[in-house]
């Protein structure tokens, strides 16, 4: 029987195909769209400093502040930027994009050897199309790279026990965990060791001495490379580096907020936050899980609660090893990040591949035994996407104006600016033509498969629809949203008009009181100097518009501030306009 090209790729080259499609889904879009959040330019500026100063160990960034995060992601950004000699959004986002594609390929390869291939394939597609992982794969942050190192390190640890029974010590495990350590700090080593230790205890296969010795070997071997950087960074940064490093890695975890750093550790949320962000991170597939609850028959257990819990524990203990390991990793990661006061959705990303395995198993069950749920979800999703496509077409042809329709329900200048950027994104162009065509093809595919009523194909068609929706959002909407909220046009204007350079631009760097303008700093070439520390005679001063009155109130007696320019647009990363002024110290 002849097979189609898609069937051949799925059956014969699945890992290579997944790697290629993942790269094609992100690489064209990471080059378009400026930095419009505070996190991306903050990380990219570290790579800028590395290239310009030659200091690759502890470079100075925003207003002479040293980079307190380990430098693995910044090293890669700088290396990818070397051929052009400067950092761009593409080269800054490239490490995350490559880590994203590599994570998907590694997940398919790992799970495909241990469970039914279709289940492993759907689990990988869940990672490929869920919001949290896809978004992280397109941003210049450390989280995607950290997730890759932790997840692949855990996979190799599982292999070490499953295939080698903890004999020897494969060199790749310490290298992966060292990479995690050098990306985000001690959590890159502590978390995998915690998960693996719990898993070994659940196996009840090894003595406590054997488990302790294995973990000790892993820890010591994985500490060697990071310790070189930490010792050198401490030598260069002294107590200031030590204070920030301890605050970032231990202050966050133990609910401490030391007073010797100039910013709040932030992101404080309750334990419930992790569950909410997991549900949000798996969108749109969380909706299918929600749909499946309707019609679900739940009966009371016919045994006492204690007996039921005992039976549940026995079922967990008798799971096949790959599912037991995945369950252990999922629960341990969520539990681990429930302990610190600081919580963010990206912290939970290492749990996603392991949670996806169980969701994939459930989706296969739905497709086989509860076919109406799969069809209903596919129909609702297709209808929603079709409505959005029609609205986009009407906006593009001028039949409607979504700004006037939705603007009355939106308050705040930042939200209004975002709505305006979304409305303007629906205009004719190559990206609109390509991604819009793919979106229509994916809609037609879902409708076609729903008419044929083959449930597993309906599920695959829904994955294709979500994939094309991501392409449309990245290629049409987000490109314009990023551009409209970027500090780049304002940076280029004031640099050319007023001759701003590394000798004459000053800002505040005190996050307890003022906003930091990370986007503007990147697009001005990481040239900011610290006004409060240097107290210069004259120069140019930049501040967010809402912070400027505080500055003039504090320093108005010692300095004259003359406003030169206020940005026309709302700058996204500071959610406001930026003021450029010229200052001169008053004669005493």
mmCIF file of C-alpha atoms in Angstrom, residues 152-441:
data_model
loop_
_atom_site.group_PDB
_atom_site.id
_atom_site.type_symbol
_atom_site.label_atom_id
_atom_site.label_comp_id
_atom_site.label_asym_id
_atom_site.label_seq_id
_atom_site.Cartn_x
_atom_site.Cartn_y
_atom_site.Cartn_z
ATOM 1 C CA UNK A 152 16.814 16.529 29.065
ATOM 2 C CA UNK A 153 18.863 16.106 32.249
ATOM 3 C CA UNK A 154 15.909 14.320 33.865
ATOM 4 C CA UNK A 155 15.515 12.137 30.792
ATOM 5 C CA UNK A 156 19.148 11.091 31.002
ATOM 6 C CA UNK A 157 18.816 10.433 34.729
ATOM 7 C CA UNK A 158 15.855 8.159 34.007
ATOM 8 C CA UNK A 159 17.907 6.364 31.376
ATOM 9 C CA UNK A 160 20.791 5.993 33.826
ATOM 10 C CA UNK A 161 18.551 4.132 36.258
ATOM 11 C CA UNK A 162 16.381 2.281 33.751
ATOM 12 C CA UNK A 163 19.164 1.044 31.485
ATOM 13 C CA UNK A 164 22.290 1.140 33.647
ATOM 14 C CA UNK A 165 20.862 0.692 37.179
ATOM 15 C CA UNK A 166 22.973 3.639 38.427
ATOM 16 C CA UNK A 167 26.237 2.045 37.325
ATOM 17 C CA UNK A 168 28.974 4.448 36.287
ATOM 18 C CA UNK A 169 28.203 8.117 35.697
ATOM 19 C CA UNK A 170 27.496 9.170 32.079
ATOM 20 C CA UNK A 171 29.277 12.445 31.432
ATOM 21 C CA UNK A 172 26.279 13.943 29.605
ATOM 22 C CA UNK A 173 24.244 14.149 32.840
ATOM 23 C CA UNK A 174 26.639 16.532 34.654
ATOM 24 C CA UNK A 175 27.005 18.569 31.456
ATOM 25 C CA UNK A 176 23.241 19.045 31.132
ATOM 26 C CA UNK A 177 22.765 19.870 34.804
ATOM 27 C CA UNK A 178 25.768 22.219 34.703
ATOM 28 C CA UNK A 179 24.077 23.952 31.783
ATOM 29 C CA UNK A 180 20.914 24.340 33.869
ATOM 30 C CA UNK A 181 22.945 25.676 36.807
ATOM 31 C CA UNK A 182 24.715 28.185 34.565
ATOM 32 C CA UNK A 183 21.386 29.305 33.115
ATOM 33 C CA UNK A 184 19.375 30.116 36.252
ATOM 34 C CA UNK A 185 21.440 29.212 39.293
ATOM 35 C CA UNK A 186 21.248 26.434 41.927
ATOM 36 C CA UNK A 187 17.653 25.545 41.041
ATOM 37 C CA UNK A 188 18.986 23.997 37.830
ATOM 38 C CA UNK A 189 20.705 21.336 39.917
ATOM 39 C CA UNK A 190 18.612 21.148 43.088
ATOM 40 C CA UNK A 191 15.295 20.542 41.305
ATOM 41 C CA UNK A 192 16.425 17.595 39.097
ATOM 42 C CA UNK A 193 18.211 15.979 42.065
ATOM 43 C CA UNK A 194 15.082 16.366 44.198
ATOM 44 C CA UNK A 195 12.893 14.753 41.511
ATOM 45 C CA UNK A 196 15.319 11.917 40.854
ATOM 46 C CA UNK A 197 15.791 11.238 44.561
ATOM 47 C CA UNK A 198 12.028 10.976 45.139
ATOM 48 C CA UNK A 199 11.703 8.685 42.111
ATOM 49 C CA UNK A 200 14.432 6.361 43.394
ATOM 50 C CA UNK A 201 12.692 6.194 46.777
ATOM 51 C CA UNK A 202 9.398 5.295 45.118
ATOM 52 C CA UNK A 203 11.050 2.469 43.202
ATOM 53 C CA UNK A 204 12.112 0.822 46.481
ATOM 54 C CA UNK A 205 14.877 -0.808 44.508
ATOM 55 C CA UNK A 206 17.976 0.750 46.064
ATOM 56 C CA UNK A 207 19.243 1.297 49.582
ATOM 57 C CA UNK A 208 19.347 4.791 51.053
ATOM 58 C CA UNK A 209 23.135 4.617 50.911
ATOM 59 C CA UNK A 210 23.068 3.842 47.200
ATOM 60 C CA UNK A 211 20.607 6.646 46.506
ATOM 61 C CA UNK A 212 22.611 9.140 48.562
ATOM 62 C CA UNK A 213 25.869 8.137 46.891
ATOM 63 C CA UNK A 214 24.364 8.473 43.394
ATOM 64 C CA UNK A 215 22.950 11.908 44.156
ATOM 65 C CA UNK A 216 26.266 12.988 45.665
ATOM 66 C CA UNK A 217 28.131 11.936 42.526
ATOM 67 C CA UNK A 218 25.674 13.861 40.359
ATOM 68 C CA UNK A 219 25.863 16.966 42.524
ATOM 69 C CA UNK A 220 29.646 17.094 42.788
ATOM 70 C CA UNK A 221 30.188 16.431 39.074
ATOM 71 C CA UNK A 222 27.597 19.032 38.108
ATOM 72 C CA UNK A 223 29.049 21.711 40.392
ATOM 73 C CA UNK A 224 32.496 21.835 38.839
ATOM 74 C CA UNK A 225 31.784 24.083 35.819
ATOM 75 C CA UNK A 226 29.334 26.458 37.563
ATOM 76 C CA UNK A 227 31.703 26.914 40.493
ATOM 77 C CA UNK A 228 34.333 28.358 38.125
ATOM 78 C CA UNK A 229 31.945 31.114 37.067
ATOM 79 C CA UNK A 230 30.614 31.802 40.573
ATOM 80 C CA UNK A 231 34.096 32.132 42.043
ATOM 81 C CA UNK A 232 35.228 34.453 39.262
ATOM 82 C CA UNK A 233 32.004 36.504 39.460
ATOM 83 C CA UNK A 234 32.412 36.850 43.220
ATOM 84 C CA UNK A 235 36.002 37.952 42.729
ATOM 85 C CA UNK A 236 34.890 40.621 40.252
ATOM 86 C CA UNK A 237 31.649 41.707 41.928
ATOM 87 C CA UNK A 238 32.551 41.271 45.586
ATOM 88 C CA UNK A 239 29.889 41.552 48.264
ATOM 89 C CA UNK A 240 27.460 43.327 45.934
ATOM 90 C CA UNK A 241 27.341 40.272 43.694
ATOM 91 C CA UNK A 242 27.099 37.938 46.681
ATOM 92 C CA UNK A 243 24.178 39.891 48.168
ATOM 93 C CA UNK A 244 22.180 39.859 44.952
ATOM 94 C CA UNK A 245 22.990 36.213 44.231
ATOM 95 C CA UNK A 246 21.828 35.160 47.702
ATOM 96 C CA UNK A 247 18.678 37.274 47.410
ATOM 97 C CA UNK A 248 17.772 35.929 43.972
ATOM 98 C CA UNK A 249 18.389 32.264 44.785
ATOM 99 C CA UNK A 250 17.591 31.976 48.471
ATOM 100 C CA UNK A 251 15.628 35.121 49.332
ATOM 101 C CA UNK A 252 12.919 34.216 46.825
ATOM 102 C CA UNK A 253 12.702 30.635 48.069
ATOM 103 C CA UNK A 254 12.659 31.318 51.804
ATOM 104 C CA UNK A 255 10.286 34.309 51.632
ATOM 105 C CA UNK A 256 13.044 36.795 52.467
ATOM 106 C CA UNK A 257 13.470 40.257 50.971
ATOM 107 C CA UNK A 258 16.824 41.614 52.132
ATOM 108 C CA UNK A 259 17.259 45.345 52.322
ATOM 109 C CA UNK A 260 20.679 45.404 50.657
ATOM 110 C CA UNK A 261 19.312 45.200 47.098
ATOM 111 C CA UNK A 262 17.615 48.070 45.286
ATOM 112 C CA UNK A 263 14.497 46.229 44.077
ATOM 113 C CA UNK A 264 11.654 44.040 45.315
ATOM 114 C CA UNK A 265 11.968 40.316 44.590
ATOM 115 C CA UNK A 266 8.343 40.372 43.474
ATOM 116 C CA UNK A 267 6.016 37.832 41.815
ATOM 117 C CA UNK A 268 4.488 36.917 45.177
ATOM 118 C CA UNK A 269 1.435 34.655 44.864
ATOM 119 C CA UNK A 270 -0.295 31.879 46.756
ATOM 120 C CA UNK A 271 0.038 28.152 46.050
ATOM 121 C CA UNK A 272 -3.180 28.268 43.973
ATOM 122 C CA UNK A 273 -1.325 30.393 41.416
ATOM 123 C CA UNK A 274 0.607 27.385 40.094
ATOM 124 C CA UNK A 275 -2.563 25.458 39.284
ATOM 125 C CA UNK A 276 -4.140 28.449 37.562
ATOM 126 C CA UNK A 277 -1.061 29.131 35.443
ATOM 127 C CA UNK A 278 -0.777 25.462 34.481
ATOM 128 C CA UNK A 279 -4.341 25.580 33.214
ATOM 129 C CA UNK A 280 -3.625 28.831 31.359
ATOM 130 C CA UNK A 281 -0.321 27.520 30.019
ATOM 131 C CA UNK A 282 -1.940 24.506 28.338
ATOM 132 C CA UNK A 283 -4.495 26.672 26.511
ATOM 133 C CA UNK A 284 -6.183 25.868 24.159
ATOM 134 C CA UNK A 285 -6.105 22.235 25.279
ATOM 135 C CA UNK A 286 -7.351 23.101 28.753
ATOM 136 C CA UNK A 287 -10.693 23.820 27.054
ATOM 137 C CA UNK A 288 -10.880 20.266 25.722
ATOM 138 C CA UNK A 289 -10.260 18.976 29.227
ATOM 139 C CA UNK A 290 -13.045 21.259 30.429
ATOM 140 C CA UNK A 291 -15.444 20.064 27.713
ATOM 141 C CA UNK A 292 -14.775 16.451 28.681
ATOM 142 C CA UNK A 293 -16.178 17.080 32.176
ATOM 143 C CA UNK A 294 -19.685 17.395 30.771
ATOM 144 C CA UNK A 295 -21.361 14.029 30.810
ATOM 145 C CA UNK A 296 -18.627 12.523 32.948
ATOM 146 C CA UNK A 297 -20.121 10.059 35.411
ATOM 147 C CA UNK A 298 -18.617 10.333 38.873
ATOM 148 C CA UNK A 299 -19.675 7.794 41.470
ATOM 149 C CA UNK A 300 -18.751 7.499 45.094
ATOM 150 C CA UNK A 301 -16.141 4.830 45.829
ATOM 151 C CA UNK A 302 -17.645 1.672 47.236
ATOM 152 C CA UNK A 303 -14.964 1.449 49.885
ATOM 153 C CA UNK A 304 -13.962 3.707 52.808
ATOM 154 C CA UNK A 305 -11.763 6.665 52.004
ATOM 155 C CA UNK A 306 -8.712 5.135 53.684
ATOM 156 C CA UNK A 307 -9.049 1.942 51.670
ATOM 157 C CA UNK A 308 -9.561 3.966 48.492
ATOM 158 C CA UNK A 309 -6.415 6.007 49.142
ATOM 159 C CA UNK A 310 -4.475 2.810 49.842
ATOM 160 C CA UNK A 311 -5.671 1.340 46.561
ATOM 161 C CA UNK A 312 -4.745 4.559 44.723
ATOM 162 C CA UNK A 313 -1.264 4.474 46.242
ATOM 163 C CA UNK A 314 -0.817 0.863 45.135
ATOM 164 C CA UNK A 315 -1.863 1.780 41.606
ATOM 165 C CA UNK A 316 0.706 4.568 41.555
ATOM 166 C CA UNK A 317 3.396 2.271 42.902
ATOM 167 C CA UNK A 318 2.671 -0.348 40.229
ATOM 168 C CA UNK A 319 2.751 2.106 37.292
ATOM 169 C CA UNK A 320 5.219 1.363 34.539
ATOM 170 C CA UNK A 321 8.436 3.237 35.186
ATOM 171 C CA UNK A 322 8.051 5.960 32.579
ATOM 172 C CA UNK A 323 4.634 6.986 33.904
ATOM 173 C CA UNK A 324 5.794 6.809 37.510
ATOM 174 C CA UNK A 325 8.767 9.002 36.627
ATOM 175 C CA UNK A 326 6.553 11.479 34.739
ATOM 176 C CA UNK A 327 4.089 11.650 37.624
ATOM 177 C CA UNK A 328 6.930 12.136 40.100
ATOM 178 C CA UNK A 329 8.464 14.922 38.010
ATOM 179 C CA UNK A 330 5.108 16.689 37.563
ATOM 180 C CA UNK A 331 4.139 16.590 41.245
ATOM 181 C CA UNK A 332 7.625 17.459 42.516
ATOM 182 C CA UNK A 333 7.981 20.480 40.228
ATOM 183 C CA UNK A 334 4.584 21.898 41.187
ATOM 184 C CA UNK A 335 5.280 21.212 44.878
ATOM 185 C CA UNK A 336 8.792 22.665 44.704
ATOM 186 C CA UNK A 337 7.564 25.928 43.197
ATOM 187 C CA UNK A 338 4.702 26.143 45.691
ATOM 188 C CA UNK A 339 7.223 26.687 48.488
ATOM 189 C CA UNK A 340 8.800 30.037 47.504
ATOM 190 C CA UNK A 341 6.814 33.246 47.755
ATOM 191 C CA UNK A 342 7.909 34.216 44.242
ATOM 192 C CA UNK A 343 5.864 32.386 41.603
ATOM 193 C CA UNK A 344 5.727 32.811 37.842
ATOM 194 C CA UNK A 345 4.138 30.681 35.147
ATOM 195 C CA UNK A 346 7.466 30.019 33.401
ATOM 196 C CA UNK A 347 8.887 28.363 36.519
ATOM 197 C CA UNK A 348 6.615 25.370 35.901
ATOM 198 C CA UNK A 349 7.712 24.786 32.306
ATOM 199 C CA UNK A 350 9.935 21.748 33.127
ATOM 200 C CA UNK A 351 6.748 19.935 34.220
ATOM 201 C CA UNK A 352 4.981 20.433 30.886
ATOM 202 C CA UNK A 353 6.471 17.481 28.928
ATOM 203 C CA UNK A 354 5.640 15.063 31.751
ATOM 204 C CA UNK A 355 2.116 16.410 32.289
ATOM 205 C CA UNK A 356 1.567 16.314 28.513
ATOM 206 C CA UNK A 357 2.124 12.542 28.540
ATOM 207 C CA UNK A 358 -0.919 12.023 30.787
ATOM 208 C CA UNK A 359 -3.027 14.524 28.844
ATOM 209 C CA UNK A 360 -2.159 12.707 25.611
ATOM 210 C CA UNK A 361 -3.291 9.413 27.142
ATOM 211 C CA UNK A 362 -6.575 11.040 28.138
ATOM 212 C CA UNK A 363 -7.090 12.610 24.695
ATOM 213 C CA UNK A 364 -6.686 9.212 23.062
ATOM 214 C CA UNK A 365 -9.301 7.873 25.448
ATOM 215 C CA UNK A 366 -11.652 10.711 24.488
ATOM 216 C CA UNK A 367 -11.122 10.103 20.780
ATOM 217 C CA UNK A 368 -11.871 6.403 21.162
ATOM 218 C CA UNK A 369 -14.622 6.270 23.765
ATOM 219 C CA UNK A 370 -16.139 9.765 23.962
ATOM 220 C CA UNK A 371 -16.059 10.881 20.367
ATOM 221 C CA UNK A 372 -18.668 13.617 20.813
ATOM 222 C CA UNK A 373 -16.322 15.554 23.096
ATOM 223 C CA UNK A 374 -13.565 15.632 20.469
ATOM 224 C CA UNK A 375 -15.997 16.687 17.744
ATOM 225 C CA UNK A 376 -17.654 19.344 19.897
ATOM 226 C CA UNK A 377 -14.319 20.881 20.846
ATOM 227 C CA UNK A 378 -13.086 20.843 17.243
ATOM 228 C CA UNK A 379 -16.319 22.494 16.097
ATOM 229 C CA UNK A 380 -16.272 25.200 18.777
ATOM 230 C CA UNK A 381 -12.589 25.982 18.170
ATOM 231 C CA UNK A 382 -13.078 26.096 14.398
ATOM 232 C CA UNK A 383 -16.084 28.399 14.823
ATOM 233 C CA UNK A 384 -14.117 30.740 17.081
ATOM 234 C CA UNK A 385 -11.175 30.892 14.662
ATOM 235 C CA UNK A 386 -13.536 31.430 11.736
ATOM 236 C CA UNK A 387 -15.179 34.362 13.509
ATOM 237 C CA UNK A 388 -11.767 35.912 14.229
ATOM 238 C CA UNK A 389 -10.762 35.413 10.584
ATOM 239 C CA UNK A 390 -13.979 37.096 9.390
ATOM 240 C CA UNK A 391 -13.432 40.022 11.771
ATOM 241 C CA UNK A 392 -9.858 40.369 10.501
ATOM 242 C CA UNK A 393 -11.081 40.336 6.890
ATOM 243 C CA UNK A 394 -13.761 42.948 7.614
ATOM 244 C CA UNK A 395 -11.226 45.140 9.427
ATOM 245 C CA UNK A 396 -8.809 44.834 6.517
ATOM 246 C CA UNK A 397 -11.479 45.811 3.968
ATOM 247 C CA UNK A 398 -12.800 48.650 6.123
ATOM 248 C CA UNK A 399 -16.266 47.170 6.665
ATOM 249 C CA UNK A 400 -15.835 47.414 10.438
ATOM 250 C CA UNK A 401 -13.474 49.119 12.861
ATOM 251 C CA UNK A 402 -12.724 47.002 15.912
ATOM 252 C CA UNK A 403 -11.285 50.046 17.676
ATOM 253 C CA UNK A 404 -14.678 51.712 17.768
ATOM 254 C CA UNK A 405 -16.459 48.449 18.620
ATOM 255 C CA UNK A 406 -14.186 47.304 21.438
ATOM 256 C CA UNK A 407 -12.711 50.626 22.519
ATOM 257 C CA UNK A 408 -15.722 51.496 24.658
ATOM 258 C CA UNK A 409 -15.061 48.455 26.840
ATOM 259 C CA UNK A 410 -11.340 49.173 27.336
ATOM 260 C CA UNK A 411 -9.896 51.685 29.753
ATOM 261 C CA UNK A 412 -6.297 52.750 30.145
ATOM 262 C CA UNK A 413 -3.886 54.193 27.636
ATOM 263 C CA UNK A 414 -1.742 51.041 27.454
ATOM 264 C CA UNK A 415 -4.706 48.760 26.654
ATOM 265 C CA UNK A 416 -6.020 51.268 24.101
ATOM 266 C CA UNK A 417 -2.613 51.390 22.414
ATOM 267 C CA UNK A 418 -2.549 47.584 22.212
ATOM 268 C CA UNK A 419 -6.044 47.490 20.683
ATOM 269 C CA UNK A 420 -4.983 50.095 18.145
ATOM 270 C CA UNK A 421 -1.909 48.044 17.236
ATOM 271 C CA UNK A 422 -4.031 44.882 16.799
ATOM 272 C CA UNK A 423 -6.475 46.739 14.547
ATOM 273 C CA UNK A 424 -3.683 48.088 12.345
ATOM 274 C CA UNK A 425 -2.115 44.625 12.046
ATOM 275 C CA UNK A 426 -5.009 43.466 9.844
ATOM 276 C CA UNK A 427 -3.710 44.981 6.629
ATOM 277 C CA UNK A 428 -2.683 43.447 3.281
ATOM 278 C CA UNK A 429 0.824 42.037 3.113
ATOM 279 C CA UNK A 430 2.891 38.920 2.530
ATOM 280 C CA UNK A 431 2.569 37.683 6.113
ATOM 281 C CA UNK A 432 -1.196 38.182 6.056
ATOM 282 C CA UNK A 433 -1.482 36.338 2.747
ATOM 283 C CA UNK A 434 0.655 33.351 3.764
ATOM 284 C CA UNK A 435 -0.580 32.848 7.302
ATOM 285 C CA UNK A 436 -4.171 33.707 6.375
ATOM 286 C CA UNK A 437 -4.144 31.099 3.611
ATOM 287 C CA UNK A 438 -2.770 28.458 5.979
ATOM 288 C CA UNK A 439 -5.427 29.364 8.524
ATOM 289 C CA UNK A 440 -8.180 28.863 5.950
ATOM 290 C CA UNK A 441 -6.649 25.536 4.879
#
